[in-house]
Amino acid sequence: MSSTRVMVSCPRRIAVVPRYARSVLVRSVLVLLLLTACSGGGGRAADGAAGVGDPYFPKAGNGGYDVTHYDLTLAYDPGGRPALTGSAAITARATQDLDSFHLDLKGLSVEKVTVEGARAGWSRKGQELEVSPARALDRGETFRVTVAYSGTPRPVTDPDGSQEGWLRTADGALALGEPVGSMAWFPGNHHPSDKASYDLAVTVPKGLTAVSNGEPAGERTVGGRSTYTWHTAEPMASYLATLAIGRFTVTRSTTKDGLPVYVAVDPTQAAASREVLARLPEIMDWAQYNFGPYPFTSTGAIVDRPEDSGYALETQNRPVFPGAPDTATLVHEIAHQWFGDSVTPRTWRDMWLNEAFATYAEWLWEEDEGGATAEETFTDLYEHGEDDYPDLWDVPPGDPPTAEDISSDPVYQRGAMVVHRIRQTVGDDTFYDIVQGWTAAHRHDTADADDFMAYVERQAPDEDFDGIWDDWLYGEGKPELP
């Protein structure tokens, strides 16, 4: 995200709390929640947990199952009542014996729920849709739940005051999900620890275009209505799912390596975007050289009007921009395809793993373009950073104190300084080995700060990183330079 902003695999992911500066109480609560969700098999069926105990969004996601695929069929009419009708078919695997389980869905009316083709009981409480199958589900069983729903989706206001979820635009709508907004337009396990593949078919009034993640899988117009189908084969966290509906100018091309490029631009932004978007293939080549093989099967961008969202977001395959992006912002969001989209944070405390690397990518791009070196950017930020970022030293990037702080300047800027301190410590050759090895080791997976620190230490066993972790990543205040 541009700074302008279920169940985990139980045996190896119980310790979701980074090892530094954690209160005993918070650690105990999180471990207890995850242990409870992991229990099952050989015992009596139980209810799946309503939330995975994320440190900032404890009700996000759900315990007791792991989603493997979403199949969404939607119809949207900006002037309709209801504006949105949908059917979500969710394929999942039970990670415990289940009498009932939860889905995240905010607002919208539920008409019918089935599990394995049989009608299921259900109830609503806040963002929780509790589903009671006609028969208990066994641990390890793959099951399919379908939810028919409708209504007028609404925006979700983040703790930092920005809006996500379902945003009405001048000519349609824009769905953005970081951190929890996807529950505003489809039911699911809405936590980054549970990634899945997607199929999406959306029907809109003729003349409007619907753009989503992955690759286009079909388009047809019948009786004044157009249906667009999209397929995302690679695992995707739900906060990275997007749907842009409007009057777009669409261009399709390929990179020199044959990677499909799909770009959708609001006509009012076409002229201003042309020069920067023309550099997308060049930026892709540069990013692969620095970060390793591209993890997805297409790339591109969605450019809507500036007033539609107010911030850019790294939606998978094709990031979304509020108006014509500048080159640095395009570099930032493309870098996120590796850092955040492929290697996804296991909890929202690990947001710095996304933003530190995407911000550092901007530093590297400027360095390679003949501007300030990353060392010069680091030094200037250290000496004068408070001029542009008054809170730069107020929040440790690895442990933001509140949900509002996960998108704060320290997570981006001081996080990038952590990355540069690693580079200073190990030198360029080992640094790029670490970066490319990290994206390969956790490709299409989730990771947390402990994973990253352990990986860095394994790749450079003769170096001492304690000062970087203790002072720069988790420390309070401005660290001293060695």
Coordinates of C-alpha atoms in Angstrom, one line a residue:
M1 CA 0.0 0.0 0.0
S2 CA 1.3 3.5 -0.8
S3 CA 2.0 5.4 2.4
T4 CA -0.1 8.4 1.3
R5 CA -1.7 3.4 3.8
V6 CA -8.9 -20.1 9.2
M7 CA -6.5 -21.0 10.5
V8 CA -2.8 -21.1 10.3
S9 CA -0.9 -24.3 10.0
C10 CA -0.9 -25.2 13.6
P11 CA 2.3 -27.2 14.2
R12 CA 4.7 -24.4 13.0
R13 CA 2.7 -21.3 13.4
I14 CA 1.5 -21.2 17.0
A15 CA 4.1 -18.6 17.9
V16 CA 2.7 -15.7 15.9
V17 CA 4.1 -13.1 18.4
P18 CA 7.6 -11.8 17.4
R19 CA 10.2 -12.7 20.0
Y20 CA 11.1 -9.1 21.0
A21 CA 9.2 -6.7 23.2
R22 CA 6.1 -8.7 23.7
S23 CA 3.9 -8.6 26.8
V24 CA 3.4 -11.9 28.5
L25 CA -0.4 -11.3 28.6
V26 CA -0.7 -10.7 24.8
R27 CA 1.5 -13.7 24.0
S28 CA -0.5 -16.0 26.3
V29 CA -3.9 -14.9 24.9
L30 CA -2.7 -15.4 21.2
V31 CA -1.2 -18.8 21.9
L32 CA -4.3 -19.9 23.8
L33 CA -6.6 -18.9 20.9
L34 CA -4.5 -20.7 18.3
L35 CA -4.1 -23.8 20.4
T36 CA -7.9 -23.9 20.9
A37 CA -8.5 -23.5 17.2
C38 CA -6.0 -26.2 16.4
S39 CA -7.6 -28.8 18.8
G40 CA -9.8 -31.4 17.3
G41 CA -9.7 -34.9 15.8
G42 CA -10.3 -37.8 18.1
G43 CA -12.6 -35.8 20.3
R44 CA -16.0 -34.2 20.2
A45 CA -16.8 -31.7 17.4
A46 CA -16.7 -28.1 18.5
D47 CA -17.4 -24.6 17.2
G48 CA -14.8 -23.0 15.0
A49 CA -13.3 -19.8 16.6
A50 CA -14.8 -16.5 15.6
G51 CA -11.4 -14.9 14.7
V52 CA -7.8 -16.1 14.7
G53 CA -6.7 -13.6 17.4
D54 CA -4.8 -11.2 15.3
P55 CA -3.1 -8.6 17.6
Y56 CA -4.9 -5.7 15.9
F57 CA -8.0 -7.2 14.4
P58 CA -8.9 -10.1 16.7
K59 CA -12.2 -10.9 15.0
A60 CA -10.6 -11.1 11.5
G61 CA -10.5 -14.6 10.0
N62 CA -11.9 -17.7 11.7
G63 CA -10.7 -20.9 13.3
G64 CA -11.3 -24.5 12.4
Y65 CA -10.8 -24.5 8.6
D66 CA -8.6 -23.4 5.8
V67 CA -10.0 -22.0 2.5
T68 CA -8.6 -23.3 -0.7
H69 CA -10.8 -21.6 -3.3
Y70 CA -13.4 -18.9 -3.7
D71 CA -15.9 -19.0 -6.6
L72 CA -17.8 -15.7 -6.6
T73 CA -20.8 -14.9 -8.9
L74 CA -21.9 -11.3 -8.6
A75 CA -24.3 -8.9 -10.3
Y76 CA -23.9 -5.2 -9.7
D77 CA -26.1 -2.3 -10.8
P78 CA -25.2 1.1 -9.3
G79 CA -28.8 2.2 -9.5
G80 CA -30.3 -1.1 -8.5
R81 CA -32.1 -2.1 -5.3
P82 CA -30.4 -4.2 -4.1
A83 CA -27.2 -2.9 -5.9
L84 CA -25.4 -6.2 -5.4
T85 CA -26.5 -9.8 -5.5
G86 CA -24.0 -12.5 -5.0
S87 CA -23.4 -16.2 -4.5
A88 CA -20.1 -17.3 -2.9
A89 CA -19.1 -20.9 -3.1
I90 CA -16.2 -21.5 -0.8
T91 CA -14.1 -24.7 -0.8
A92 CA -12.3 -25.4 2.5
R93 CA -10.6 -28.1 4.6
A94 CA -11.6 -28.6 8.2
T95 CA -8.6 -28.4 10.6
Q96 CA -10.7 -29.7 13.5
D97 CA -14.0 -31.5 14.0
L98 CA -16.7 -28.9 13.5
D99 CA -20.2 -28.5 14.7
S100 CA -20.2 -24.9 13.4
F101 CA -17.9 -22.4 11.9
H102 CA -17.8 -18.7 11.1
L103 CA -17.4 -16.5 8.0
D104 CA -16.7 -12.8 8.0
L105 CA -19.4 -10.7 6.3
K106 CA -20.2 -7.1 7.1
G107 CA -23.6 -5.8 6.2
L108 CA -25.5 -7.4 3.3
S109 CA -28.5 -9.7 3.7
V110 CA -28.0 -13.5 3.7
E111 CA -30.8 -15.5 1.9
K112 CA -29.5 -19.0 2.0
V113 CA -26.5 -21.1 3.2
T114 CA -25.7 -24.7 2.3
V115 CA -22.9 -27.0 3.2
E116 CA -22.1 -29.9 0.9
G117 CA -25.4 -29.2 -0.9
A118 CA -27.6 -29.4 2.3
R119 CA -29.3 -26.5 3.8
A120 CA -27.4 -25.2 6.9
G121 CA -28.5 -23.1 9.8
W122 CA -26.9 -19.7 10.2
S123 CA -27.0 -16.6 12.4
R124 CA -25.5 -13.1 12.3
K125 CA -23.7 -11.1 14.9
G126 CA -21.7 -8.1 13.8
Q127 CA -19.3 -9.2 11.1
E128 CA -19.7 -12.8 12.0
L129 CA -21.9 -15.2 10.0
E130 CA -22.1 -18.4 12.0
V131 CA -22.9 -21.5 10.0
S132 CA -24.2 -24.8 11.4
P133 CA -24.0 -27.7 8.9
A134 CA -26.7 -30.3 8.9
R135 CA -24.0 -32.8 10.0
A136 CA -20.7 -32.2 11.8
L137 CA -17.6 -31.9 9.7
D138 CA -14.6 -34.2 10.4
R139 CA -11.1 -32.9 10.8
G140 CA -9.3 -33.2 7.4
E141 CA -12.6 -33.2 5.4
T142 CA -12.9 -30.9 2.4
F143 CA -16.2 -29.3 2.2
R144 CA -18.1 -26.6 0.2
V145 CA -20.2 -23.9 1.7
T146 CA -22.4 -21.6 -0.5
V147 CA -23.9 -18.3 0.6
A148 CA -26.5 -16.4 -1.3
Y149 CA -26.6 -12.8 -0.3
S150 CA -27.6 -9.3 -1.5
G151 CA -27.7 -5.6 -0.5
T152 CA -25.8 -2.4 -1.0
P153 CA -22.2 -2.8 0.1
R154 CA -20.7 -0.1 2.2
P155 CA -17.3 1.3 2.9
V156 CA -15.3 0.2 5.9
T157 CA -13.5 2.9 7.9
D158 CA -10.0 1.9 8.9
P159 CA -8.5 2.8 12.4
D160 CA -6.4 5.4 10.6
G161 CA -9.5 7.0 9.1
S162 CA -9.1 5.9 5.5
Q163 CA -11.9 4.0 3.8
E164 CA -11.8 0.6 2.1
G165 CA -14.3 -2.1 1.4
W166 CA -16.8 -1.1 -1.3
L167 CA -16.3 2.4 -2.6
R168 CA -18.9 4.0 -4.9
T169 CA -17.2 5.8 -7.8
A170 CA -18.5 8.3 -10.4
D171 CA -19.3 5.5 -12.8
G172 CA -19.3 2.3 -10.8
A173 CA -17.5 1.0 -7.8
L174 CA -14.1 0.0 -6.5
A175 CA -13.5 -2.8 -4.0
L176 CA -10.3 -2.5 -1.8
G177 CA -9.6 -4.8 1.1
E178 CA -6.6 -3.8 3.2
P179 CA -6.8 -4.7 6.0
V180 CA -10.4 -6.1 6.5
G181 CA -12.5 -4.4 3.8
S182 CA -13.1 -7.5 1.6
M183 CA -15.8 -8.7 4.1
A184 CA -17.9 -5.8 2.8
W185 CA -18.6 -7.5 -0.6
F186 CA -18.1 -11.3 -0.1
P187 CA -18.2 -13.7 2.8
G188 CA -14.9 -15.5 3.7
N189 CA -12.0 -16.1 6.0
H190 CA -10.7 -12.6 5.9
H191 CA -7.3 -12.8 7.4
P192 CA -3.9 -12.8 5.5
S193 CA -2.9 -16.1 7.1
D194 CA -5.5 -17.9 4.8
K195 CA -4.7 -17.6 1.1
A196 CA -6.8 -19.2 -1.7
S197 CA -7.3 -19.2 -5.4
Y198 CA -10.3 -17.3 -6.9
D199 CA -12.8 -17.4 -9.7
L200 CA -15.0 -14.3 -10.1
A201 CA -17.9 -13.7 -12.5
V202 CA -19.5 -10.3 -12.3
T203 CA -22.4 -9.0 -14.4
V204 CA -22.8 -5.2 -14.9
P205 CA -24.9 -2.9 -17.1
K206 CA -23.7 -2.8 -20.7
G207 CA -21.1 -0.1 -21.2
L208 CA -19.3 -0.7 -17.9
T209 CA -16.2 -2.9 -17.5
A210 CA -15.4 -5.1 -14.5
V211 CA -11.7 -5.6 -13.8
S212 CA -10.3 -8.0 -11.1
N213 CA -7.2 -10.0 -10.2
G214 CA -5.6 -12.7 -12.2
E215 CA -6.4 -13.2 -15.9
P216 CA -9.6 -12.6 -17.9
A217 CA -11.4 -15.8 -18.5
G218 CA -14.4 -14.7 -20.6
E219 CA -16.6 -11.8 -21.6
R220 CA -20.1 -11.7 -23.0
T221 CA -23.0 -9.3 -23.4
V222 CA -26.6 -10.4 -23.4
G223 CA -29.7 -8.2 -23.2
G224 CA -28.0 -5.1 -22.0
R225 CA -25.9 -6.8 -19.4
S226 CA -22.2 -7.7 -19.7
T227 CA -20.5 -10.5 -17.7
Y228 CA -16.8 -10.5 -17.0
T229 CA -15.0 -13.6 -15.7
W230 CA -11.6 -13.6 -13.9
H231 CA -9.4 -16.4 -12.7
T232 CA -6.6 -16.2 -10.1
A233 CA -4.7 -19.4 -9.9
E234 CA -2.0 -18.4 -7.4
P235 CA -2.9 -18.2 -3.7
M236 CA -4.2 -14.7 -2.7
A237 CA -5.0 -13.2 0.6
S238 CA -8.5 -11.7 0.5
Y239 CA -7.2 -8.2 1.4
L240 CA -5.5 -8.3 -2.0
A241 CA -8.7 -9.1 -4.0
T242 CA -10.1 -6.2 -6.0
L243 CA -13.0 -5.4 -8.3
A244 CA -13.1 -2.2 -10.3
I245 CA -16.3 -1.4 -12.1
G246 CA -16.5 1.6 -14.4
R247 CA -15.9 3.0 -17.9
F248 CA -12.3 2.0 -18.4
T249 CA -9.9 2.2 -21.4
V250 CA -8.3 -1.3 -21.5
T251 CA -5.0 -2.2 -23.1
R252 CA -3.6 -5.6 -23.4
S253 CA 0.1 -6.4 -24.2
T254 CA 2.9 -8.6 -23.2
T255 CA 6.4 -8.0 -21.8
K256 CA 9.4 -9.1 -23.8
D257 CA 9.3 -12.4 -21.8
G258 CA 5.7 -13.0 -22.8
L259 CA 4.0 -12.1 -19.5
P260 CA 0.5 -10.8 -20.1
V261 CA 0.0 -7.1 -19.2
Y262 CA -3.6 -5.9 -18.6
V263 CA -4.1 -2.2 -17.9
A264 CA -7.4 -0.5 -17.2
V265 CA -7.5 3.3 -17.0
D266 CA -10.3 5.7 -16.4
P267 CA -10.5 7.8 -19.5
T268 CA -10.1 11.0 -17.5
Q269 CA -6.7 9.7 -16.4
A270 CA -5.5 8.3 -19.7
A271 CA -3.3 11.2 -20.9
A272 CA -1.7 11.8 -17.5
S273 CA -0.9 8.1 -17.0
R274 CA 0.4 7.2 -20.4
E275 CA 4.1 8.0 -19.9
V276 CA 4.5 6.3 -16.5
L277 CA 2.5 3.2 -17.4
A278 CA 4.7 2.8 -20.5
R279 CA 7.5 2.1 -18.1
L280 CA 5.8 -0.9 -16.6
P281 CA 7.6 -3.5 -18.6
E282 CA 10.9 -1.8 -17.7
I283 CA 10.0 -1.8 -14.0
M284 CA 9.1 -5.4 -14.2
D285 CA 12.5 -6.4 -15.6
W286 CA 14.2 -4.3 -13.0
A287 CA 12.2 -5.8 -10.2
Q288 CA 12.9 -9.4 -11.3
Y289 CA 16.6 -8.7 -11.6
N290 CA 16.6 -7.4 -7.9
F291 CA 13.9 -9.5 -6.2
G292 CA 13.9 -12.8 -8.2
P293 CA 11.4 -14.4 -10.6
Y294 CA 8.0 -12.7 -10.8
P295 CA 5.6 -14.8 -8.7
F296 CA 2.4 -14.4 -10.8
T297 CA 1.1 -15.1 -14.3
S298 CA 0.1 -11.6 -15.4
T299 CA 0.8 -8.0 -14.4
G300 CA -0.8 -4.6 -15.0
A301 CA -2.5 -1.7 -13.3
I302 CA -5.9 -0.2 -12.6
V303 CA -6.1 3.6 -12.6
D304 CA -9.2 5.2 -11.3
R305 CA -10.0 8.8 -10.5
P306 CA -8.2 10.5 -7.6
E307 CA -11.3 11.0 -5.6
D308 CA -12.2 7.3 -5.8
S309 CA -9.9 6.0 -3.1
G310 CA -7.2 8.5 -2.1
Y311 CA -4.5 5.9 -1.9
A312 CA -2.7 3.3 -4.0
L313 CA -3.0 -0.4 -3.1
E314 CA -1.0 -3.5 -4.1
T315 CA -3.9 -5.6 -5.2
Q316 CA -2.5 -8.8 -6.7
N317 CA -1.5 -8.9 -10.3
R318 CA -2.6 -5.3 -11.0
P319 CA -2.3 -2.6 -8.3
V320 CA -4.9 0.2 -8.0
F321 CA -4.0 3.8 -8.3
P322 CA -6.0 7.0 -7.4
G323 CA -5.3 8.9 -10.6
A324 CA -2.1 8.8 -12.6
P325 CA 0.8 7.4 -10.5
D326 CA 4.2 8.8 -10.5
T327 CA 7.1 6.4 -11.2
A328 CA 8.1 5.9 -7.5
T329 CA 4.6 4.9 -6.6
L330 CA 4.4 2.4 -9.5
V331 CA 7.7 0.9 -8.4
H332 CA 6.5 0.7 -4.8
E333 CA 3.3 -1.2 -5.7
I334 CA 5.0 -3.5 -8.2
A335 CA 7.6 -4.4 -5.5
H336 CA 4.7 -5.4 -3.3
Q337 CA 3.9 -8.2 -5.7
W338 CA 6.9 -10.0 -4.2
F339 CA 6.7 -8.4 -0.7
G340 CA 3.1 -8.7 0.6
D341 CA 1.3 -10.4 -2.3
S342 CA 3.5 -13.5 -2.7
V343 CA 5.2 -13.4 0.7
T344 CA 2.2 -12.4 2.8
P345 CA 2.3 -11.3 6.4
R346 CA 1.0 -13.9 8.8
T347 CA -0.5 -11.3 11.1
W348 CA -1.0 -7.5 10.7
R349 CA 1.8 -7.0 13.1
D350 CA 4.1 -8.1 10.3
M351 CA 2.9 -5.2 8.0
W352 CA 6.5 -3.8 8.1
L353 CA 7.7 -6.8 6.0
N354 CA 5.5 -5.5 3.2
E355 CA 6.1 -1.8 3.5
A356 CA 9.8 -1.8 4.4
F357 CA 10.8 -3.6 1.2
A358 CA 8.4 -1.7 -1.0
T359 CA 9.7 1.6 0.3
Y360 CA 13.3 0.3 0.0
A361 CA 12.5 -0.6 -3.6
E362 CA 11.9 3.1 -4.2
W363 CA 15.4 3.9 -2.8
L364 CA 17.0 1.2 -5.0
W365 CA 15.1 2.5 -8.1
E366 CA 16.3 6.0 -7.5
E367 CA 19.9 4.7 -7.0
D368 CA 19.8 2.8 -10.2
E369 CA 18.3 5.7 -12.1
G370 CA 21.3 7.9 -11.2
G371 CA 19.7 9.8 -8.3
A372 CA 20.5 9.6 -4.7
T373 CA 22.1 6.4 -3.5
A374 CA 20.2 4.3 -0.9
E375 CA 23.0 5.2 1.5
E376 CA 22.4 8.9 0.9
T377 CA 18.7 8.4 1.3
F378 CA 19.3 6.6 4.6
T379 CA 21.6 9.2 5.9
D380 CA 19.3 12.1 5.0
L381 CA 16.4 10.3 6.6
Y382 CA 18.4 9.6 9.7
E383 CA 19.6 13.2 10.0
H384 CA 16.6 15.1 8.8
G385 CA 13.7 12.7 8.7
E386 CA 11.7 14.4 11.3
D387 CA 11.2 17.3 9.0
D388 CA 9.0 15.2 6.7
Y389 CA 8.0 12.5 9.1
P390 CA 7.5 14.0 12.6
D391 CA 6.6 10.6 14.1
L392 CA 9.5 8.8 12.5
W393 CA 11.0 7.7 15.8
D394 CA 7.8 7.4 17.7
V395 CA 6.7 3.9 16.6
P396 CA 8.9 0.7 16.3
P397 CA 8.1 -0.7 12.9
G398 CA 8.1 -4.3 14.1
D399 CA 5.6 -3.6 16.9
P400 CA 3.2 -0.8 16.2
P401 CA 1.2 0.0 19.4
T402 CA -2.2 0.2 17.8
A403 CA -4.1 -0.8 14.6
E404 CA -3.9 2.8 13.5
D405 CA -0.1 2.6 13.5
I406 CA 0.3 -0.3 11.2
S407 CA 0.2 2.1 8.2
S408 CA 2.2 4.9 9.9
D409 CA 5.3 6.5 8.4
P410 CA 7.7 4.6 10.8
V411 CA 6.5 1.3 9.4
Y412 CA 7.4 2.5 5.9
Q413 CA 10.4 4.7 6.4
R414 CA 12.0 3.3 9.4
G415 CA 11.2 -0.1 8.1
A416 CA 13.2 0.7 5.0
M417 CA 16.0 1.8 7.3
V418 CA 16.0 -1.7 8.8
V419 CA 16.5 -3.2 5.4
H420 CA 19.3 -0.8 4.6
R421 CA 21.0 -1.6 8.0
I422 CA 21.0 -5.3 6.9
R423 CA 22.6 -4.3 3.6
Q424 CA 25.2 -2.2 5.4
T425 CA 26.0 -5.2 7.6
V426 CA 26.3 -7.9 5.0
G427 CA 27.4 -6.1 1.8
D428 CA 25.7 -6.0 -1.5
D429 CA 26.4 -9.6 -2.7
T430 CA 25.0 -11.2 0.4
F431 CA 22.2 -8.7 0.7
Y432 CA 20.7 -9.5 -2.7
D433 CA 21.2 -13.2 -2.0
I434 CA 19.1 -12.7 1.1
V435 CA 16.4 -10.7 -0.7
Q436 CA 16.0 -13.2 -3.6
G437 CA 16.3 -16.2 -1.3
W438 CA 13.6 -14.8 1.0
T439 CA 11.1 -14.3 -1.8
A440 CA 11.9 -17.8 -3.1
A441 CA 11.7 -19.6 0.3
H442 CA 8.3 -18.1 1.1
R443 CA 6.8 -17.8 -2.4
H444 CA 3.0 -17.9 -2.2
D445 CA 3.2 -18.4 1.6
T446 CA 2.9 -16.4 4.7
A447 CA 5.7 -15.3 7.0
D448 CA 6.4 -13.2 10.1
A449 CA 9.2 -11.3 11.6
D450 CA 10.7 -14.3 13.4
D451 CA 10.9 -16.1 10.1
F452 CA 12.6 -13.2 8.5
M453 CA 15.1 -12.6 11.3
A454 CA 16.0 -16.3 11.4
Y455 CA 16.5 -16.4 7.7
V456 CA 18.8 -13.4 7.7
E457 CA 20.9 -14.8 10.5
R458 CA 21.2 -18.2 8.7
Q459 CA 22.4 -16.5 5.5
A460 CA 25.1 -14.4 7.4
P461 CA 26.0 -16.5 10.4
D462 CA 29.2 -14.6 11.2
E463 CA 27.3 -11.2 11.6
D464 CA 25.7 -9.8 14.7
F465 CA 22.1 -8.5 14.0
D466 CA 21.0 -8.1 17.5
G467 CA 21.5 -4.3 17.4
I468 CA 19.4 -4.1 14.2
W469 CA 16.5 -6.1 15.7
D470 CA 16.6 -4.6 19.2
D471 CA 17.3 -0.9 18.2
W472 CA 16.0 -0.4 14.7
L473 CA 13.1 -2.9 14.4
Y474 CA 11.7 -3.0 17.9
G475 CA 13.5 -0.2 19.8
E476 CA 11.9 2.9 21.1
G477 CA 13.2 6.3 19.9
K478 CA 16.0 7.1 17.6
P479 CA 18.8 4.5 17.5
E480 CA 22.5 5.5 17.6
L481 CA 24.5 4.7 14.5
P482 CA 27.4 2.4 15.1

